[in-house]
PDB file of C-alpha atoms in Angstrom:
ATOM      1  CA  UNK Q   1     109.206 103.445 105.155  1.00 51.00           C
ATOM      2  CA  UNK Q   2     108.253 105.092 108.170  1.00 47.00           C
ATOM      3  CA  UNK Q   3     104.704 107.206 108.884  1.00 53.00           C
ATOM      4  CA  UNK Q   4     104.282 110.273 110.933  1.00 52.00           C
ATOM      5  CA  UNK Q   5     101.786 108.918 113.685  1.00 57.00           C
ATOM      6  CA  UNK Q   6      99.464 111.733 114.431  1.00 53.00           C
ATOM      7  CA  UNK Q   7      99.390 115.482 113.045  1.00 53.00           C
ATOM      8  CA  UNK Q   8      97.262 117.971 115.385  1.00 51.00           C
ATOM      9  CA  UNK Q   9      95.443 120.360 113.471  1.00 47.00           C
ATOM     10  CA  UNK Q  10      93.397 123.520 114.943  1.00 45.00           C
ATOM     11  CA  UNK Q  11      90.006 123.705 113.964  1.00 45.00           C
ATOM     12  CA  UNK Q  12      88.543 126.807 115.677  1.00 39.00           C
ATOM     13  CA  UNK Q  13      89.837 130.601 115.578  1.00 36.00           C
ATOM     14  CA  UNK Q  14      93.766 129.905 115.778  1.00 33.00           C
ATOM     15  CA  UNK Q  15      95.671 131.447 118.692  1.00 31.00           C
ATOM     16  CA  UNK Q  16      99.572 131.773 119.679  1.00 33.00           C
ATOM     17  CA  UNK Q  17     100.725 128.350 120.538  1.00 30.00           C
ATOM     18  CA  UNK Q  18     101.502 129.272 124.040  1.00 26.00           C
ATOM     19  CA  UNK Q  19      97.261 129.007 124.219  1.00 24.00           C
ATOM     20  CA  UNK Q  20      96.392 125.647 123.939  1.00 25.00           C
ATOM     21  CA  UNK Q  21      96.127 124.967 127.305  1.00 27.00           C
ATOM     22  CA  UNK Q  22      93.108 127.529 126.947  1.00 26.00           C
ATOM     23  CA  UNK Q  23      91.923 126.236 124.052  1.00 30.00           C
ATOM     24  CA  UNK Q  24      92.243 122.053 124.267  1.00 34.00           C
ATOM     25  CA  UNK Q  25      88.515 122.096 123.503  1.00 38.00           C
ATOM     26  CA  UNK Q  26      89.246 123.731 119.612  1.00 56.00           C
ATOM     27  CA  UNK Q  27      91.549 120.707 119.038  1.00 82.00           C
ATOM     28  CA  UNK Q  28      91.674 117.915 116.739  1.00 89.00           C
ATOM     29  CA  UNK Q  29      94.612 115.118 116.016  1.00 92.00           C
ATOM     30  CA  UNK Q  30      94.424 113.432 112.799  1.00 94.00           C
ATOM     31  CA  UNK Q  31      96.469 110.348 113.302  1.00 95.00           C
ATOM     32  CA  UNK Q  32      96.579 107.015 112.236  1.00 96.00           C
ATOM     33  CA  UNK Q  33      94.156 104.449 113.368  1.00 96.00           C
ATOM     34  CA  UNK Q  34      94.412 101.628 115.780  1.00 96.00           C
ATOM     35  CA  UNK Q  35      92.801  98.278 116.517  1.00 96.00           C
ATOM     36  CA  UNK Q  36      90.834 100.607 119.959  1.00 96.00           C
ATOM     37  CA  UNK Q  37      89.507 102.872 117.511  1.00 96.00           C
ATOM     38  CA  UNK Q  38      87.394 100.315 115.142  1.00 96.00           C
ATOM     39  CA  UNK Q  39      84.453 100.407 116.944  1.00 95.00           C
ATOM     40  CA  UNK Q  40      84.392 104.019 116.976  1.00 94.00           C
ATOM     41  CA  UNK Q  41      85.121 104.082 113.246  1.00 95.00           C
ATOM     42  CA  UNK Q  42      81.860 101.878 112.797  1.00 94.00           C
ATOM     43  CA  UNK Q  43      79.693 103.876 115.084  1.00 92.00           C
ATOM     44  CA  UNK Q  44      80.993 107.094 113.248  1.00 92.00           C
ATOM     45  CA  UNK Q  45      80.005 105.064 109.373  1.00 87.00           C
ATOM     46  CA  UNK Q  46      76.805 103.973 110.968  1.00 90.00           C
ATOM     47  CA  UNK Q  47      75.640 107.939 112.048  1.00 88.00           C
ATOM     48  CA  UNK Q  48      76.710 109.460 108.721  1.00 83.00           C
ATOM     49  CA  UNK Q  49      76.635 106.985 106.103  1.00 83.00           C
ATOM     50  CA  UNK Q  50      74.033 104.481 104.406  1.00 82.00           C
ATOM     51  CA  UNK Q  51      77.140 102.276 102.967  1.00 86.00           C
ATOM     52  CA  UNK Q  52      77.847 100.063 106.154  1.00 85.00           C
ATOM     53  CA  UNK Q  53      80.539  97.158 106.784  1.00 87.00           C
ATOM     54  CA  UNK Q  54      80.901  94.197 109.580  1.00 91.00           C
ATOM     55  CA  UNK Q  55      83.390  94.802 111.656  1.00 93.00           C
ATOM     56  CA  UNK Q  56      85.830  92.148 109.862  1.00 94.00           C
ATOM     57  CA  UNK Q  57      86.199  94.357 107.012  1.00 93.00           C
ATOM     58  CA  UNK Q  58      87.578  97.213 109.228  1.00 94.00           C
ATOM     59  CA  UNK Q  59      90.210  94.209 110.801  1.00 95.00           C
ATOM     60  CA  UNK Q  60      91.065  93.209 107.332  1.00 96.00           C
ATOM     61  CA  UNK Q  61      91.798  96.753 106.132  1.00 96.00           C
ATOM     62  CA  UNK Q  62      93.600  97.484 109.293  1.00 96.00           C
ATOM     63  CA  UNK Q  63      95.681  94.319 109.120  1.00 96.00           C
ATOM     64  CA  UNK Q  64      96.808  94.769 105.449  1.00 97.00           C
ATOM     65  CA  UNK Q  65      96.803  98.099 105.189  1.00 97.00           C
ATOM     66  CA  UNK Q  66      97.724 100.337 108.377  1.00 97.00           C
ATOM     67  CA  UNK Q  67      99.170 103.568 107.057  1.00 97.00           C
ATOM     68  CA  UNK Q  68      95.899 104.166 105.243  1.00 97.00           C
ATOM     69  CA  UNK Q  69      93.281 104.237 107.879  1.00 97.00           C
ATOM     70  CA  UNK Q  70      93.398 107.366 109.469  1.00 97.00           C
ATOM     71  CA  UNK Q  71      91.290 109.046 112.156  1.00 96.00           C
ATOM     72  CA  UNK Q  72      90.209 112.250 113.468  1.00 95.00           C
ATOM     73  CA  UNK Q  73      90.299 112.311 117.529  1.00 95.00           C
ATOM     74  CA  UNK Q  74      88.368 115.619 119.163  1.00 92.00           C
ATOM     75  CA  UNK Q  75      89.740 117.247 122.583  1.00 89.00           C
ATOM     76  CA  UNK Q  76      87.965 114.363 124.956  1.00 90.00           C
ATOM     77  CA  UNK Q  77      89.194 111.452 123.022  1.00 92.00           C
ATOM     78  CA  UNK Q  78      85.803 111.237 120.951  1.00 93.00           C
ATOM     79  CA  UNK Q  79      86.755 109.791 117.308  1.00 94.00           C
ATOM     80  CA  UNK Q  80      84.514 112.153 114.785  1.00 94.00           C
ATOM     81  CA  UNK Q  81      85.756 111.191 111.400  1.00 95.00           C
ATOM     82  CA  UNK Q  82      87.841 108.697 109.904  1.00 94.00           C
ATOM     83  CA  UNK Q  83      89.115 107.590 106.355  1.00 97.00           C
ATOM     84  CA  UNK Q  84      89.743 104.052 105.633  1.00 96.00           C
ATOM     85  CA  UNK Q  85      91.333 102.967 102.356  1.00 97.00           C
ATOM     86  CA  UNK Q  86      92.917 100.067 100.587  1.00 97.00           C
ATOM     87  CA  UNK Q  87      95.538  99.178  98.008  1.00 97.00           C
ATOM     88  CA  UNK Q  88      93.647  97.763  94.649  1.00 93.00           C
ATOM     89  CA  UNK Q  89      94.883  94.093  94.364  1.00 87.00           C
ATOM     90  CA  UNK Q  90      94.555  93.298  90.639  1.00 85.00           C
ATOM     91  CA  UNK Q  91      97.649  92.980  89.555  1.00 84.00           C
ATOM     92  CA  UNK Q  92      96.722  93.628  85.659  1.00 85.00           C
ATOM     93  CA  UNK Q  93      95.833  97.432  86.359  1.00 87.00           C
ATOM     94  CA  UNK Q  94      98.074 100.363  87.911  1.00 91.00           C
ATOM     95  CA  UNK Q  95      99.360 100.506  91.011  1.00 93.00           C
ATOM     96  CA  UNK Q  96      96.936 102.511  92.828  1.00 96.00           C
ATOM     97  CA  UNK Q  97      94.607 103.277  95.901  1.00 97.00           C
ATOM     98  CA  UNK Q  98      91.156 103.280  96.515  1.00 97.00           C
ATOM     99  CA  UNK Q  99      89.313 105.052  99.284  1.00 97.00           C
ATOM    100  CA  UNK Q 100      86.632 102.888 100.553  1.00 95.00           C
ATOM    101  CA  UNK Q 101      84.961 105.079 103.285  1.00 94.00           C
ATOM    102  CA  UNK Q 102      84.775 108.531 104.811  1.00 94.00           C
ATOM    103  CA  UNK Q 103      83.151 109.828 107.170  1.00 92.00           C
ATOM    104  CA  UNK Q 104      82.829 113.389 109.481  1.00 94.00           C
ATOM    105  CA  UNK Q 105      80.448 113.695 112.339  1.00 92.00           C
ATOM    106  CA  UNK Q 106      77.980 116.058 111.283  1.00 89.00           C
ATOM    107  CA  UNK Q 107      78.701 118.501 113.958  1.00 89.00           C
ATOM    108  CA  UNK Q 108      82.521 118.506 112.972  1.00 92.00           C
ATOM    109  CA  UNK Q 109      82.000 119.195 109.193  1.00 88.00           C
ATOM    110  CA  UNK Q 110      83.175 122.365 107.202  1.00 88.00           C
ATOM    111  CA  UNK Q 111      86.361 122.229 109.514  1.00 89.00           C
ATOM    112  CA  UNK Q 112      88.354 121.103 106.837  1.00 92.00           C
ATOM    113  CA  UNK Q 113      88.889 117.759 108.787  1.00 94.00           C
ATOM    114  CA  UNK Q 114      88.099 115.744 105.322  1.00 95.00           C
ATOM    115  CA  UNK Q 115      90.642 117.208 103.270  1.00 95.00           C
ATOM    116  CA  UNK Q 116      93.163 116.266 106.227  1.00 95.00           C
ATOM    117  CA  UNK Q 117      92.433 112.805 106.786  1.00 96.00           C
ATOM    118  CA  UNK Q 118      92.241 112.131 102.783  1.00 97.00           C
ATOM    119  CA  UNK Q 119      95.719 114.038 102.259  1.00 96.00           C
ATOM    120  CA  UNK Q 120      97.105 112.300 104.543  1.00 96.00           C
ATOM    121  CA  UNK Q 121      95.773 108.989 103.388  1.00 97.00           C
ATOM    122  CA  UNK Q 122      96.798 109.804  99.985  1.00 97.00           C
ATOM    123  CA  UNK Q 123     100.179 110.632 100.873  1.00 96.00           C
ATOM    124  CA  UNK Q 124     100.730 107.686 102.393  1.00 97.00           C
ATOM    125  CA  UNK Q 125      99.651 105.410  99.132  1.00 97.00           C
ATOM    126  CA  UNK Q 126     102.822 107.368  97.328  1.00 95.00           C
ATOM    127  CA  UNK Q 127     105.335 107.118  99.781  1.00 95.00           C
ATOM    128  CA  UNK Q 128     104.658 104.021 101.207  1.00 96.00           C
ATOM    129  CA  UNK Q 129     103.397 101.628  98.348  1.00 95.00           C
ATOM    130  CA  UNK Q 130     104.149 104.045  95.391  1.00 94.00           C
ATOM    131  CA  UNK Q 131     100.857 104.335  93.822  1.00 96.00           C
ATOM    132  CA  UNK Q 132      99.795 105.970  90.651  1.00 96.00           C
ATOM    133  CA  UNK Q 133      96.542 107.457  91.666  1.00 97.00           C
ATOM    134  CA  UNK Q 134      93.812 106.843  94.312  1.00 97.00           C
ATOM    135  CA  UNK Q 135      90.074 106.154  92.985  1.00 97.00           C
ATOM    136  CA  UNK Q 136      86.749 106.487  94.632  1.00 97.00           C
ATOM    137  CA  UNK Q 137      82.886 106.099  94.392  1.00 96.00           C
ATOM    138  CA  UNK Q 138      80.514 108.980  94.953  1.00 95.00           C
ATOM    139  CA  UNK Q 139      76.782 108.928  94.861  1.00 93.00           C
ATOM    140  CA  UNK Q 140      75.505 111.496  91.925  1.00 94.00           C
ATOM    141  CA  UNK Q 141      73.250 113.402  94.921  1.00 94.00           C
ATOM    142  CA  UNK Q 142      75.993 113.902  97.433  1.00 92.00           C
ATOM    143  CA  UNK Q 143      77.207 117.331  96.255  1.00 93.00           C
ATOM    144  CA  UNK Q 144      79.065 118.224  99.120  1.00 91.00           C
ATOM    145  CA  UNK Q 145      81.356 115.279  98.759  1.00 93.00           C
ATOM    146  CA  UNK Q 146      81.216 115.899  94.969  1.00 95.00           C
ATOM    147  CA  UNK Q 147      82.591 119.568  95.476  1.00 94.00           C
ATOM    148  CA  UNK Q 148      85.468 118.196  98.268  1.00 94.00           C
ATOM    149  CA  UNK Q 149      86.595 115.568  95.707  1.00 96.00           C
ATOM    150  CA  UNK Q 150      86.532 117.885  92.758  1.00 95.00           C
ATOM    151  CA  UNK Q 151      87.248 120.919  93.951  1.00 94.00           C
ATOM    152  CA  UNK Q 152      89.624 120.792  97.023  1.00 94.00           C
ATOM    153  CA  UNK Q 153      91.576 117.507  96.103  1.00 95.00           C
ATOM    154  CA  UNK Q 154      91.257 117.774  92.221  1.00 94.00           C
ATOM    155  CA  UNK Q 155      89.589 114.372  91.201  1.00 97.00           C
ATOM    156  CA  UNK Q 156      88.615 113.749  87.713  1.00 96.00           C
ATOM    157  CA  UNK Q 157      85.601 111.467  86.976  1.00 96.00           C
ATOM    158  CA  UNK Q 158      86.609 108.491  85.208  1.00 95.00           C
ATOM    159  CA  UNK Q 159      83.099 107.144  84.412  1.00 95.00           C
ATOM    160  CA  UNK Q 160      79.430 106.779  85.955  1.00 96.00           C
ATOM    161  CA  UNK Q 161      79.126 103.485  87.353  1.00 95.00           C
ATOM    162  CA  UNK Q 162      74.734 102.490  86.682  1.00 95.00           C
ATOM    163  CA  UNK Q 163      73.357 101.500  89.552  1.00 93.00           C
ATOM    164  CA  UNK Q 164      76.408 100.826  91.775  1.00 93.00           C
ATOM    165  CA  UNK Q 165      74.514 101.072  95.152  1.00 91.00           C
ATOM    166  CA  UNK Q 166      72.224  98.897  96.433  1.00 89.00           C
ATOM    167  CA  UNK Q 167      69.086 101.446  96.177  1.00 90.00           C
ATOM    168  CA  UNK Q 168      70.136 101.877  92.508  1.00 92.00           C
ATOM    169  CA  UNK Q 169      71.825 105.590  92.366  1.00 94.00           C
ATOM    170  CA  UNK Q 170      74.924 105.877  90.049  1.00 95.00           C
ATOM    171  CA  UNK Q 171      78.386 106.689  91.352  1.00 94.00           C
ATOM    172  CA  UNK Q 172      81.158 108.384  89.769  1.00 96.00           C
ATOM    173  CA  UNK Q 173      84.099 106.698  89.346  1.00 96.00           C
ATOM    174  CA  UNK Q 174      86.423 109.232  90.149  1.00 97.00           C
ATOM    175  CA  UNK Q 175      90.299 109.558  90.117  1.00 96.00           C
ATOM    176  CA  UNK Q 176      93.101 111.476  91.481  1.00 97.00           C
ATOM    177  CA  UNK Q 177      96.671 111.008  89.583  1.00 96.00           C
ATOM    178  CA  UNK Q 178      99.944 111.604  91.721  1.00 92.00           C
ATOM    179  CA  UNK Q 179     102.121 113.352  90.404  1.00 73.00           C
ATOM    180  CA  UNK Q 180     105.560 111.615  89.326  1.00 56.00           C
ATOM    181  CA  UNK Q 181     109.212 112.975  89.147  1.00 42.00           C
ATOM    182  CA  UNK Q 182     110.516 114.607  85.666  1.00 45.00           C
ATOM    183  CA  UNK Q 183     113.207 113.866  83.141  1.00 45.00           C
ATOM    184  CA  UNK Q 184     115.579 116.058  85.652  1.00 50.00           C
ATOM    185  CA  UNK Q 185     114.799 113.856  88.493  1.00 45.00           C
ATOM    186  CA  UNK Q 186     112.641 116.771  89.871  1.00 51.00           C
ATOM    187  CA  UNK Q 187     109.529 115.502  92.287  1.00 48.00           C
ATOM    188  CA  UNK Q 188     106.200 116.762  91.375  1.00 49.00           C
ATOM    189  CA  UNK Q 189     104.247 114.684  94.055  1.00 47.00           C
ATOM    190  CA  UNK Q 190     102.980 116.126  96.931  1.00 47.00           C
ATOM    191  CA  UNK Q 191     105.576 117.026  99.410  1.00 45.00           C
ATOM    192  CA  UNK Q 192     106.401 117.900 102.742  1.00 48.00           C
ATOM    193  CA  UNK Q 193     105.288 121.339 101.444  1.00 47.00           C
ATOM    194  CA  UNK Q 194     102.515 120.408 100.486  1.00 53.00           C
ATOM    195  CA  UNK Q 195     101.530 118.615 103.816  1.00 49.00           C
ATOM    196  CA  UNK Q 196     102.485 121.999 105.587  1.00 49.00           C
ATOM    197  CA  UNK Q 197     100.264 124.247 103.498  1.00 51.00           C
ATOM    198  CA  UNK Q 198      97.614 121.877 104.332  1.00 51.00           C
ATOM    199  CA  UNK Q 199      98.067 121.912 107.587  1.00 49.00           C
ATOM    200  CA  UNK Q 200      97.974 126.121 107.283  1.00 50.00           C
ATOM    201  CA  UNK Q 201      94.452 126.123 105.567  1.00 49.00           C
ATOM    202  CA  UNK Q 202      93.537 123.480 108.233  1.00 49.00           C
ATOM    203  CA  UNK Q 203      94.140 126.059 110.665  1.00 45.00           C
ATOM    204  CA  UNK Q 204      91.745 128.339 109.229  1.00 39.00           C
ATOM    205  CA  UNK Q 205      88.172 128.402 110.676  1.00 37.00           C
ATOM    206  CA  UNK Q 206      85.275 127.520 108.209  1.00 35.00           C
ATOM    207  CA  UNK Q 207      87.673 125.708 105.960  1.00 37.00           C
ATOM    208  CA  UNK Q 208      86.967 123.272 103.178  1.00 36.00           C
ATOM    209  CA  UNK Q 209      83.814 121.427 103.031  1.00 36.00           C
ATOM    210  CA  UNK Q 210      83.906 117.868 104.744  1.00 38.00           C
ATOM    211  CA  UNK Q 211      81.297 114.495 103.245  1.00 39.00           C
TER     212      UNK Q 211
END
């Protein structure tokens, strides 16, 4: 199955499309991450997160699992967010994803640039390896993630993990089922619909709240 590369969203007070010329600094392309971009990735993990990985784990989730690292690139080529995720490997549970990092540049957050790059990261675990659901960690403090997971992309908390971080705060175990197809052969899953509403309430300024 095939990806769509890159998906430009407006992030700043939208304007005819004939504009953009005008407005190239208001820009950002959410699109799928390359080998150039892993250092960037790292910097951006290092500046917003205390959860931080050697570079080898970026190549080895990049090398097994390309569709699901996605990035955020601003107008000057500057990556300020990224989601990097994983297919579960044990073979005795559900087919399903996991989301092992994300991260938004502080002075790119409430854009709604969050809820892009985990849509399409999630969308890509259906279509592409047919997953169940996608599952996550959370610290208990980090309300604003809390309130993205929850509230904008309708996680459920599975359980409270004691003491999963290395300074000792719980994590929810949180989950987000897709969506399968009916006894009429009807798809419920997120569609291209879906993606394009998205994409609408990405276009809004002050849109959902980013990690």
């Amino acid at each position: 199955k095939t990806s769509t590369p890159f998906v430009v969203y407006r992030v700043a007070p939208v304007t005819p499309l004939g504009c953009i010329a005008s407005y190239t600094s208001t820009m950002v392309c959410i699109r799928m991450a390359t080998v150039e971009d892993l250092l960037q990735m790292q910097t951006t993990n290092l500046w917003c997160l205390p959860e931080n990985y050697q570079m080898k784990y970026y190549f080895y989730h990049l090398l097994t699992w390309p569709q699901l690292l996605w990035v955020a690139e601003d107008f000057d080529g500057t990556i300020v967010g990224y989601v990097m995720a994983k297919m579960e490997e044990d073979e005795t549970l559900p087919r399903h994803g996991h989301i092992t990092s994300l991260s938004v540049l502080r002075t790119h957050r409430k854009r709604g640039i969050a809820t892009g790059l985990m849509r399409r990261s999630q969308r890509e675990m259906q279509d592409v390896f047919d997953a169940e659901y996608v599952s996550l960690h959370v610290r208990e403090s980090n309300r604003a993630a809390f309130h993205l997971y929850r509230q904008t992309l309708a996680y459920e908390i599975n359980d409270v993990e004691k003491e999963y971080y290395a300074d000792g705060e719980d994590a929810y175990d949180m989950r987000c089922y897709f969506r399968k197809q009916d006894g009429d052969g009807n798809d419920k899953a997120t569609d291209e619909s879906d993606v394009a509403q998205s994409m609408q309430e990405l276009a809004i300024e002050g849109g959902q709240s980013a990690q």
